[in-house]
mmCIF file of C-alpha atoms and ligand atoms in Angstrom:
data_model
loop_
_atom_site.group_PDB
_atom_site.id
_atom_site.type_symbol
_atom_site.label_atom_id
_atom_site.label_comp_id
_atom_site.label_asym_id
_atom_site.label_seq_id
_atom_site.Cartn_x
_atom_site.Cartn_y
_atom_site.Cartn_z
ATOM 1 C CA MET A 3 -18.138 29.657 0.578
ATOM 2 C CA THR A 4 -15.013 27.881 -0.371
ATOM 3 C CA THR A 5 -11.859 29.944 -1.349
ATOM 4 C CA ALA A 6 -10.649 29.833 -4.858
ATOM 5 C CA LYS A 7 -7.583 27.519 -4.903
ATOM 6 C CA SER A 8 -5.684 26.148 -7.880
ATOM 7 C CA ILE A 9 -5.310 22.473 -8.250
ATOM 8 C CA GLU A 10 -1.712 22.796 -7.288
ATOM 9 C CA GLN A 11 -2.762 24.343 -3.993
ATOM 10 C CA ARG A 12 -5.261 21.783 -3.172
ATOM 11 C CA PHE A 13 -3.190 18.668 -4.022
ATOM 12 C CA SER A 14 0.423 19.657 -3.885
ATOM 13 C CA LEU A 15 2.752 17.332 -1.818
ATOM 14 C CA SER A 16 5.703 19.702 -2.463
ATOM 15 C CA GLY A 17 8.086 19.502 0.486
ATOM 16 C CA ARG A 18 6.573 16.390 1.788
ATOM 17 C CA VAL A 19 8.669 13.265 2.623
ATOM 18 C CA ALA A 20 7.151 9.809 1.786
ATOM 19 C CA LEU A 21 8.221 6.324 2.259
ATOM 20 C CA VAL A 22 6.597 3.556 0.179
ATOM 21 C CA THR A 23 7.473 -0.041 1.150
ATOM 22 C CA GLY A 24 7.659 -2.202 -1.908
ATOM 23 C CA GLY A 25 7.701 0.869 -4.127
ATOM 24 C CA ALA A 26 9.912 -0.652 -6.825
ATOM 25 C CA ARG A 27 7.105 -2.517 -8.493
ATOM 26 C CA GLY A 28 3.356 -3.034 -8.941
ATOM 27 C CA ILE A 29 0.939 -0.922 -6.847
ATOM 28 C CA GLY A 30 3.856 0.429 -4.809
ATOM 29 C CA GLU A 31 5.440 1.799 -7.914
ATOM 30 C CA MET A 32 2.186 3.369 -9.171
ATOM 31 C CA ILE A 33 1.677 5.115 -5.833
ATOM 32 C CA ALA A 34 5.306 6.237 -5.675
ATOM 33 C CA GLN A 35 5.112 7.775 -9.138
ATOM 34 C CA GLY A 36 1.996 9.605 -8.235
ATOM 35 C CA LEU A 37 3.444 11.029 -5.017
ATOM 36 C CA LEU A 38 6.578 12.227 -7.013
ATOM 37 C CA CYS A 39 4.442 13.945 -9.696
ATOM 38 C CA ALA A 40 2.611 15.816 -6.870
ATOM 39 C CA GLY A 41 6.004 17.152 -5.629
ATOM 40 C CA ALA A 42 6.877 14.769 -2.591
ATOM 41 C CA ARG A 43 10.465 13.483 -1.968
ATOM 42 C CA VAL A 44 9.771 9.755 -2.211
ATOM 43 C CA TYR A 45 11.784 6.723 -0.584
ATOM 44 C CA ILE A 46 11.112 3.375 -2.121
ATOM 45 C CA THR A 47 12.120 0.106 -0.844
ATOM 46 C CA SER A 48 12.902 -3.196 -2.330
ATOM 47 C CA ARG A 49 14.780 -6.465 -1.225
ATOM 48 C CA LYS A 50 16.852 -6.416 -4.412
ATOM 49 C CA GLN A 51 19.512 -3.824 -5.042
ATOM 50 C CA GLU A 52 19.434 -4.170 -8.707
ATOM 51 C CA ASP A 53 15.598 -3.704 -8.965
ATOM 52 C CA LEU A 54 15.976 -0.748 -6.512
ATOM 53 C CA ASP A 55 18.719 1.033 -8.751
ATOM 54 C CA GLN A 56 16.771 0.471 -11.972
ATOM 55 C CA LYS A 57 13.471 1.761 -10.502
ATOM 56 C CA VAL A 58 15.141 4.758 -8.817
ATOM 57 C CA ALA A 59 16.640 5.690 -12.136
ATOM 58 C CA GLU A 60 13.214 5.419 -13.788
ATOM 59 C CA LEU A 61 11.362 7.229 -11.091
ATOM 60 C CA SER A 62 13.880 9.993 -10.813
ATOM 61 C CA GLN A 63 12.443 11.312 -14.054
ATOM 62 C CA SER A 64 9.302 12.252 -12.203
ATOM 63 C CA GLY A 65 10.938 13.874 -9.058
ATOM 64 C CA GLU A 66 13.362 13.198 -6.229
ATOM 65 C CA CYS A 67 13.320 9.427 -5.558
ATOM 66 C CA ILE A 68 15.599 7.612 -3.203
ATOM 67 C CA GLY A 69 16.032 3.690 -2.772
ATOM 68 C CA LEU A 70 16.423 1.954 0.446
ATOM 69 C CA LEU A 71 17.320 -1.724 0.547
ATOM 70 C CA ALA A 72 14.828 -3.440 3.030
ATOM 71 C CA ASP A 73 13.225 -6.714 4.063
ATOM 72 C CA VAL A 74 10.248 -6.166 6.288
ATOM 73 C CA SER A 75 9.822 -9.851 7.349
ATOM 74 C CA SER A 76 11.720 -9.326 10.616
ATOM 75 C CA SER A 77 12.034 -6.680 13.200
ATOM 76 C CA GLU A 78 15.729 -6.589 12.507
ATOM 77 C CA GLY A 79 14.759 -5.814 8.844
ATOM 78 C CA ILE A 80 12.369 -3.073 9.956
ATOM 79 C CA ASN A 81 14.801 -1.572 12.396
ATOM 80 C CA ALA A 82 17.515 -1.519 9.634
ATOM 81 C CA LEU A 83 15.038 0.309 7.286
ATOM 82 C CA VAL A 84 14.169 2.787 10.002
ATOM 83 C CA ALA A 85 17.895 3.393 10.731
ATOM 84 C CA SER A 86 18.704 4.043 7.022
ATOM 85 C CA PHE A 87 15.772 6.328 6.662
ATOM 86 C CA ALA A 88 16.831 8.338 9.784
ATOM 87 C CA GLU A 89 20.374 8.737 8.494
ATOM 88 C CA ARG A 90 18.743 10.875 5.727
ATOM 89 C CA GLU A 91 15.547 12.516 7.198
ATOM 90 C CA GLN A 92 14.413 13.625 10.423
ATOM 91 C CA GLN A 93 10.834 13.865 9.563
ATOM 92 C CA LEU A 94 8.275 11.510 7.723
ATOM 93 C CA ASP A 95 5.223 12.916 6.296
ATOM 94 C CA ILE A 96 3.680 9.996 4.550
ATOM 95 C CA LEU A 97 3.993 6.207 5.097
ATOM 96 C CA ILE A 98 2.610 3.910 2.550
ATOM 97 C CA ASN A 99 2.546 0.286 3.752
ATOM 98 C CA ASN A 100 2.386 -1.333 0.554
ATOM 99 C CA ALA A 101 4.627 -4.363 0.748
ATOM 100 C CA GLY A 102 2.536 -7.530 0.680
ATOM 101 C CA LYS A 103 2.496 -11.301 0.002
ATOM 102 C CA THR A 104 -0.101 -13.802 -0.778
ATOM 103 C CA TRP A 105 -0.444 -17.523 -0.981
ATOM 104 C CA GLY A 106 -3.241 -19.777 -2.498
ATOM 105 C CA ALA A 107 -3.751 -23.462 -1.815
ATOM 106 C CA PRO A 108 -6.813 -25.798 -1.201
ATOM 107 C CA LEU A 109 -8.275 -25.848 2.300
ATOM 108 C CA GLU A 110 -7.001 -29.343 2.877
ATOM 109 C CA THR A 111 -3.334 -28.653 2.174
ATOM 110 C CA PHE A 112 -2.994 -24.960 2.972
ATOM 111 C CA PRO A 113 0.419 -24.783 4.668
ATOM 112 C CA GLU A 114 0.881 -23.429 8.141
ATOM 113 C CA SER A 115 3.890 -21.512 6.942
ATOM 114 C CA ALA A 116 1.507 -19.405 4.632
ATOM 115 C CA TRP A 117 -0.040 -18.244 7.764
ATOM 116 C CA ASP A 118 3.204 -17.177 9.409
ATOM 117 C CA ASP A 119 4.613 -15.522 6.158
ATOM 118 C CA VAL A 120 1.479 -13.707 4.952
ATOM 119 C CA MET A 121 0.294 -12.360 8.302
ATOM 120 C CA THR A 122 3.936 -11.153 9.141
ATOM 121 C CA ILE A 123 4.295 -9.234 5.805
ATOM 122 C CA ASN A 124 0.620 -7.955 5.586
ATOM 123 C CA VAL A 125 -0.203 -7.221 9.303
ATOM 124 C CA LYS A 126 2.732 -7.300 11.657
ATOM 125 C CA ALA A 127 5.253 -5.551 9.489
ATOM 126 C CA PRO A 128 3.009 -2.394 8.788
ATOM 127 C CA PHE A 129 2.299 -2.296 12.543
ATOM 128 C CA LEU A 130 6.045 -2.512 13.699
ATOM 129 C CA LEU A 131 7.009 -0.016 11.054
ATOM 130 C CA ILE A 132 4.434 2.406 12.181
ATOM 131 C CA GLN A 133 5.549 1.866 15.751
ATOM 132 C CA ALA A 134 9.259 2.570 14.787
ATOM 133 C CA LEU A 135 8.378 5.593 12.743
ATOM 134 C CA LEU A 136 5.939 7.181 15.104
ATOM 135 C CA PRO A 137 8.485 9.657 16.471
ATOM 136 C CA SER A 138 9.390 10.989 13.142
ATOM 137 C CA MET A 139 5.845 11.117 12.075
ATOM 138 C CA ARG A 140 4.655 12.984 15.248
ATOM 139 C CA GLN A 141 7.254 15.691 15.049
ATOM 140 C CA GLY A 142 5.854 18.915 13.638
ATOM 141 C CA ALA A 143 2.411 17.408 12.823
ATOM 142 C CA THR A 144 -0.406 20.059 12.897
ATOM 143 C CA PRO A 145 -4.154 19.956 12.092
ATOM 144 C CA GLU A 146 -3.326 22.020 8.903
ATOM 145 C CA GLN A 147 -0.507 19.662 8.009
ATOM 146 C CA PRO A 148 -1.243 16.286 9.353
ATOM 147 C CA ARG A 149 1.015 13.233 8.723
ATOM 148 C CA HIS A 150 -0.463 10.370 6.683
ATOM 149 C CA ILE A 151 -0.356 6.684 7.070
ATOM 150 C CA VAL A 152 -1.928 4.717 4.214
ATOM 151 C CA ASN A 153 -2.237 1.013 4.572
ATOM 152 C CA ILE A 154 -2.752 -1.112 1.364
ATOM 153 C CA GLY A 155 -5.615 -3.471 2.078
ATOM 154 C CA SER A 156 -7.534 -5.438 -0.569
ATOM 155 C CA VAL A 157 -11.169 -6.176 -1.851
ATOM 156 C CA ALA A 158 -10.190 -9.659 -0.811
ATOM 157 C CA GLY A 159 -10.327 -8.475 2.841
ATOM 158 C CA ILE A 160 -14.017 -7.542 2.285
ATOM 159 C CA VAL A 161 -15.575 -9.879 -0.235
ATOM 160 C CA LYS A 162 -16.065 -13.433 1.138
ATOM 161 C CA ASP A 163 -15.434 -15.319 -2.217
ATOM 162 C CA GLY A 164 -13.403 -18.402 -1.538
ATOM 163 C CA ILE A 165 -10.178 -17.730 -3.456
ATOM 164 C CA ARG A 166 -8.246 -20.272 -1.308
ATOM 165 C CA ALA A 167 -6.057 -17.323 -0.185
ATOM 166 C CA TYR A 168 -7.132 -17.999 3.465
ATOM 167 C CA SER A 169 -4.280 -16.082 5.304
ATOM 168 C CA TYR A 170 -4.314 -13.458 2.604
ATOM 169 C CA GLN A 171 -7.901 -12.606 2.953
ATOM 170 C CA ALA A 172 -7.873 -12.791 6.786
ATOM 171 C CA SER A 173 -4.657 -10.605 6.697
ATOM 172 C CA LYS A 174 -6.345 -7.875 4.655
ATOM 173 C CA ALA A 175 -9.403 -7.721 6.806
ATOM 174 C CA ALA A 176 -7.071 -7.318 9.789
ATOM 175 C CA ILE A 177 -5.154 -4.458 8.220
ATOM 176 C CA HIS A 178 -8.431 -2.685 7.472
ATOM 177 C CA HIS A 179 -9.490 -3.122 11.106
ATOM 178 C CA LEU A 180 -6.016 -2.027 12.451
ATOM 179 C CA THR A 181 -6.353 1.176 10.138
ATOM 180 C CA GLY A 182 -9.485 2.242 12.197
ATOM 181 C CA ILE A 183 -7.905 1.338 15.620
ATOM 182 C CA LEU A 184 -4.823 3.425 14.887
ATOM 183 C CA ALA A 185 -6.744 6.209 13.259
ATOM 184 C CA LYS A 186 -8.556 6.499 16.561
ATOM 185 C CA GLU A 187 -5.546 6.477 18.695
ATOM 186 C CA LEU A 188 -3.353 8.747 16.536
ATOM 187 C CA VAL A 189 -5.999 11.518 15.585
ATOM 188 C CA LYS A 190 -4.818 13.459 18.786
ATOM 189 C CA ASP A 191 -1.258 13.545 17.332
ATOM 190 C CA HIS A 192 -2.558 14.713 13.889
ATOM 191 C CA ILE A 193 -1.522 11.492 12.273
ATOM 192 C CA ASN A 194 -4.343 10.419 9.832
ATOM 193 C CA VAL A 195 -4.545 6.679 9.114
ATOM 194 C CA ASN A 196 -6.603 5.524 6.126
ATOM 195 C CA ALA A 197 -6.494 2.298 3.940
ATOM 196 C CA ILE A 198 -6.592 2.024 0.190
ATOM 197 C CA VAL A 199 -8.646 -1.055 -0.867
ATOM 198 C CA PRO A 200 -7.474 -2.143 -4.488
ATOM 199 C CA GLY A 201 -9.492 -4.243 -6.583
ATOM 200 C CA SER A 202 -7.667 -5.889 -9.468
ATOM 201 C CA PHE A 203 -4.404 -4.289 -10.805
ATOM 202 C CA PRO A 204 -1.795 -5.596 -12.970
ATOM 203 C CA SER A 205 1.153 -6.634 -10.991
ATOM 204 C CA LYS A 206 3.456 -9.624 -10.375
ATOM 205 C CA MET A 207 0.789 -10.683 -7.733
ATOM 206 C CA THR A 208 -1.927 -10.894 -10.317
ATOM 207 C CA ALA A 209 0.168 -12.042 -13.248
ATOM 208 C CA GLY A 210 -0.697 -15.702 -12.539
ATOM 209 C CA ILE A 211 -4.371 -15.122 -12.724
ATOM 210 C CA THR A 212 -4.274 -12.911 -15.840
ATOM 211 C CA ARG A 213 -1.826 -15.073 -17.944
ATOM 212 C CA THR A 214 -4.017 -16.016 -20.803
ATOM 213 C CA GLU A 215 -6.645 -13.785 -22.577
ATOM 214 C CA GLU A 216 -9.433 -16.134 -21.164
ATOM 215 C CA GLN A 217 -8.291 -15.667 -17.727
ATOM 216 C CA LYS A 218 -8.079 -11.919 -18.176
ATOM 217 C CA SER A 219 -11.671 -11.653 -19.719
ATOM 218 C CA ALA A 220 -13.126 -13.929 -17.004
ATOM 219 C CA LEU A 221 -11.637 -11.720 -14.333
ATOM 220 C CA GLN A 222 -12.774 -8.472 -16.132
ATOM 221 C CA SER A 223 -16.341 -9.765 -16.512
ATOM 222 C CA THR A 224 -16.784 -9.845 -12.832
ATOM 223 C CA ILE A 225 -15.731 -6.135 -12.447
ATOM 224 C CA PRO A 226 -18.732 -4.017 -12.946
ATOM 225 C CA MET A 227 -16.629 -1.544 -14.953
ATOM 226 C CA GLY A 228 -15.349 -4.217 -16.937
ATOM 227 C CA ARG A 229 -11.624 -3.535 -16.646
ATOM 228 C CA MET A 230 -8.669 -3.755 -14.208
ATOM 229 C CA GLY A 231 -7.416 -0.685 -12.497
ATOM 230 C CA GLU A 232 -4.750 1.490 -14.047
ATOM 231 C CA PRO A 233 -1.748 3.209 -12.363
ATOM 232 C CA ASP A 234 -3.474 6.630 -12.296
ATOM 233 C CA ASP A 235 -6.654 5.190 -10.668
ATOM 234 C CA ILE A 236 -4.676 4.379 -7.564
ATOM 235 C CA ALA A 237 -2.056 7.063 -7.791
ATOM 236 C CA ASN A 238 -4.923 9.840 -7.815
ATOM 237 C CA LEU A 239 -6.468 8.203 -4.748
ATOM 238 C CA ALA A 240 -3.157 8.221 -2.843
ATOM 239 C CA ILE A 241 -2.542 11.951 -3.754
ATOM 240 C CA TYR A 242 -5.924 12.822 -2.536
ATOM 241 C CA ILE A 243 -5.529 11.119 0.750
ATOM 242 C CA CYS A 244 -2.120 12.316 1.487
ATOM 243 C CA SER A 245 -3.067 15.974 0.596
ATOM 244 C CA SER A 246 -6.473 15.962 2.677
ATOM 245 C CA THR A 247 -6.635 17.107 6.184
ATOM 246 C CA TYR A 248 -10.097 15.923 7.290
ATOM 247 C CA MET A 249 -9.951 12.245 6.465
ATOM 248 C CA THR A 250 -9.043 9.399 8.897
ATOM 249 C CA GLY A 251 -10.084 5.835 9.517
ATOM 250 C CA ALA A 252 -11.341 5.461 6.072
ATOM 251 C CA VAL A 253 -11.217 2.186 4.130
ATOM 252 C CA VAL A 254 -11.539 3.202 0.592
ATOM 253 C CA PRO A 255 -12.122 0.656 -2.298
ATOM 254 C CA ILE A 256 -10.659 1.590 -5.709
ATOM 255 C CA ASP A 257 -11.923 -1.321 -7.629
ATOM 256 C CA GLY A 258 -14.248 -0.498 -10.534
ATOM 257 C CA GLY A 259 -17.112 -1.610 -8.407
ATOM 258 C CA ALA A 260 -15.793 -5.014 -7.618
ATOM 259 C CA VAL A 261 -17.038 -4.738 -3.957
ATOM 260 C CA LEU A 262 -20.566 -4.018 -5.304
ATOM 261 C CA GLY A 263 -20.216 -7.095 -7.422
ATOM 262 C CA ASN A 264 -19.427 -9.017 -4.327
ATOM 263 C CA THR A 265 -16.941 -11.271 -6.325
ATOM 264 C CA ILE A 266 -13.315 -11.350 -6.886
ATOM 265 C CA GLY A 267 -13.514 -13.085 -10.206
ATOM 266 C CA TYR A 268 -10.821 -15.827 -9.969
ATOM 267 C CA GLU A 269 -10.619 -19.095 -7.984
ATOM 268 C CA SER A 270 -7.286 -18.837 -6.487
ATOM 269 C CA PHE A 271 -3.851 -17.332 -6.150
ATOM 270 C CA TRP A 272 -1.810 -20.529 -6.403
ATOM 271 C CA GLY A 273 1.498 -19.998 -4.673
ATOM 272 C CA GLY A 274 2.920 -16.743 -3.506
HETATM 273 N N1 NAP B 1757 -2.440 -6.154 -7.644
HETATM 274 C C1 NAP B 1757 -3.671 -6.297 -7.102
HETATM 275 O O1 NAP B 1757 -4.692 -6.476 -7.775
HETATM 276 C C2 NAP B 1757 -3.774 -6.013 -5.578
HETATM 277 C C3 NAP B 1757 -5.126 -6.121 -5.180
HETATM 278 C C4 NAP B 1757 -5.353 -5.728 -3.887
HETATM 279 C C5 NAP B 1757 -4.326 -5.443 -3.011
HETATM 280 N N2 NAP B 1757 -3.136 -5.502 -3.409
HETATM 281 C C6 NAP B 1757 -1.958 -5.203 -2.496
HETATM 282 O O2 NAP B 1757 -0.987 -4.340 -2.957
HETATM 283 C C7 NAP B 1757 0.169 -4.404 -2.469
HETATM 284 C C8 NAP B 1757 1.271 -4.522 -3.576
HETATM 285 O O3 NAP B 1757 1.035 -5.756 -4.234
HETATM 286 P P1 NAP B 1757 1.271 -5.797 -5.857
HETATM 287 O O4 NAP B 1757 -0.036 -6.201 -6.481
HETATM 288 O O5 NAP B 1757 1.929 -4.627 -6.345
HETATM 289 O O6 NAP B 1757 2.085 -7.191 -5.970
HETATM 290 P P2 NAP B 1757 3.843 -7.348 -6.122
HETATM 291 O O7 NAP B 1757 4.215 -6.868 -7.412
HETATM 292 O O8 NAP B 1757 3.884 -8.876 -5.838
HETATM 293 O O9 NAP B 1757 4.378 -6.589 -5.073
HETATM 294 C C9 NAP B 1757 4.735 -7.039 -3.772
HETATM 295 C C10 NAP B 1757 5.586 -5.975 -3.097
HETATM 296 O O10 NAP B 1757 5.837 -6.316 -1.808
HETATM 297 C C11 NAP B 1757 7.224 -6.277 -1.458
HETATM 298 N N3 NAP B 1757 7.531 -7.247 -0.461
HETATM 299 C C12 NAP B 1757 7.175 -8.491 -0.518
HETATM 300 N N4 NAP B 1757 7.769 -9.164 0.463
HETATM 301 C C13 NAP B 1757 8.670 -8.235 1.173
HETATM 302 C C14 NAP B 1757 9.521 -8.271 2.193
HETATM 303 N N5 NAP B 1757 9.580 -9.397 2.837
HETATM 304 N N6 NAP B 1757 10.025 -7.068 2.562
HETATM 305 C C15 NAP B 1757 9.892 -5.917 1.879
HETATM 306 N N7 NAP B 1757 9.129 -5.943 0.695
HETATM 307 C C16 NAP B 1757 8.445 -6.968 0.478
HETATM 308 C C17 NAP B 1757 7.864 -6.389 -2.911
HETATM 309 O O11 NAP B 1757 9.175 -5.891 -2.936
HETATM 310 P P3 NAP B 1757 10.504 -6.578 -3.504
HETATM 311 O O12 NAP B 1757 10.204 -7.860 -4.184
HETATM 312 O O13 NAP B 1757 10.933 -5.514 -4.527
HETATM 313 O O14 NAP B 1757 11.412 -6.596 -2.348
HETATM 314 C C18 NAP B 1757 6.891 -5.834 -3.899
HETATM 315 O O15 NAP B 1757 7.220 -4.473 -4.048
HETATM 316 C C19 NAP B 1757 0.133 -5.625 -1.577
HETATM 317 O O16 NAP B 1757 -0.141 -5.329 -0.276
HETATM 318 C C20 NAP B 1757 -1.151 -6.393 -2.146
HETATM 319 O O17 NAP B 1757 -1.598 -7.252 -1.211
HETATM 320 C C21 NAP B 1757 -2.858 -5.776 -4.787
#
């Protein structure tokens, strides 16, 4: 028999501290807003001070939001982010590894640099950030109040469609796999590690493939539910994962059934 609990008691993130990389736009912003509405204090990062200031002002209407300037493309950038977080907080409850990059080009001309850049931002940076933040996540974690690492993967890391984003697709499959490896290792520390696997959501990353109405409807027609994701779709899943105590190592699609359709619905991401 379950105890009667209010929605607030079940899903509240009140008193929790969250860090969302790339939280100033796109999917990161959608998740940051969800966590704020659930009561968390949310740190968002951006490489651009102006974007950060503007987004912090907007998101602060939903709760306590703090901006941190950060570039995660180097270990120096990651260490600087961790240092500025540590100046403000001793403990981190929720880490959302959202910052990401893509590149598309034909097989014959796909540049080597697109392997270095994409794998660095999408795989190496989440790993280094987790490594550097472990002490502040381990602190005070209990089975009743575990810490949460949520890596943002992609349907592109599951479906084998050739969208000519070779390093991107491989990087997302890698982050899904890394999620399980870290979940297994960190379960003893009461740190739950899960991955959210978005289908198609409107953002700067998908703007190029949804520019015209024709492109948009071509993409939507390949999604079993016939539409792209909306902010609440992904925010609600993030709130659920971050308020749950019994879930780790899960790689969870939120995609309108795109994985079932086994197609991504566009030919390529051209450029980054
Ligand atoms: N949109 C989709 O349909 C979709 C589908 C599946 C997965 N995803 C994943 O969702 C995540 C967010 O993507 P999005 O769609 O919201 O695209 P987006 O609008 O292009 O966002 C990319 C984010 O990554 C950050 N970022 C990029 N390089 C960075 C760096 N060197 N250091 C720090 N931050 C960096 C950007 O921050 P600043 O530019 O502000 O610094 C921005 O917030 C990515 O991991 C992406 O692969 C998206």
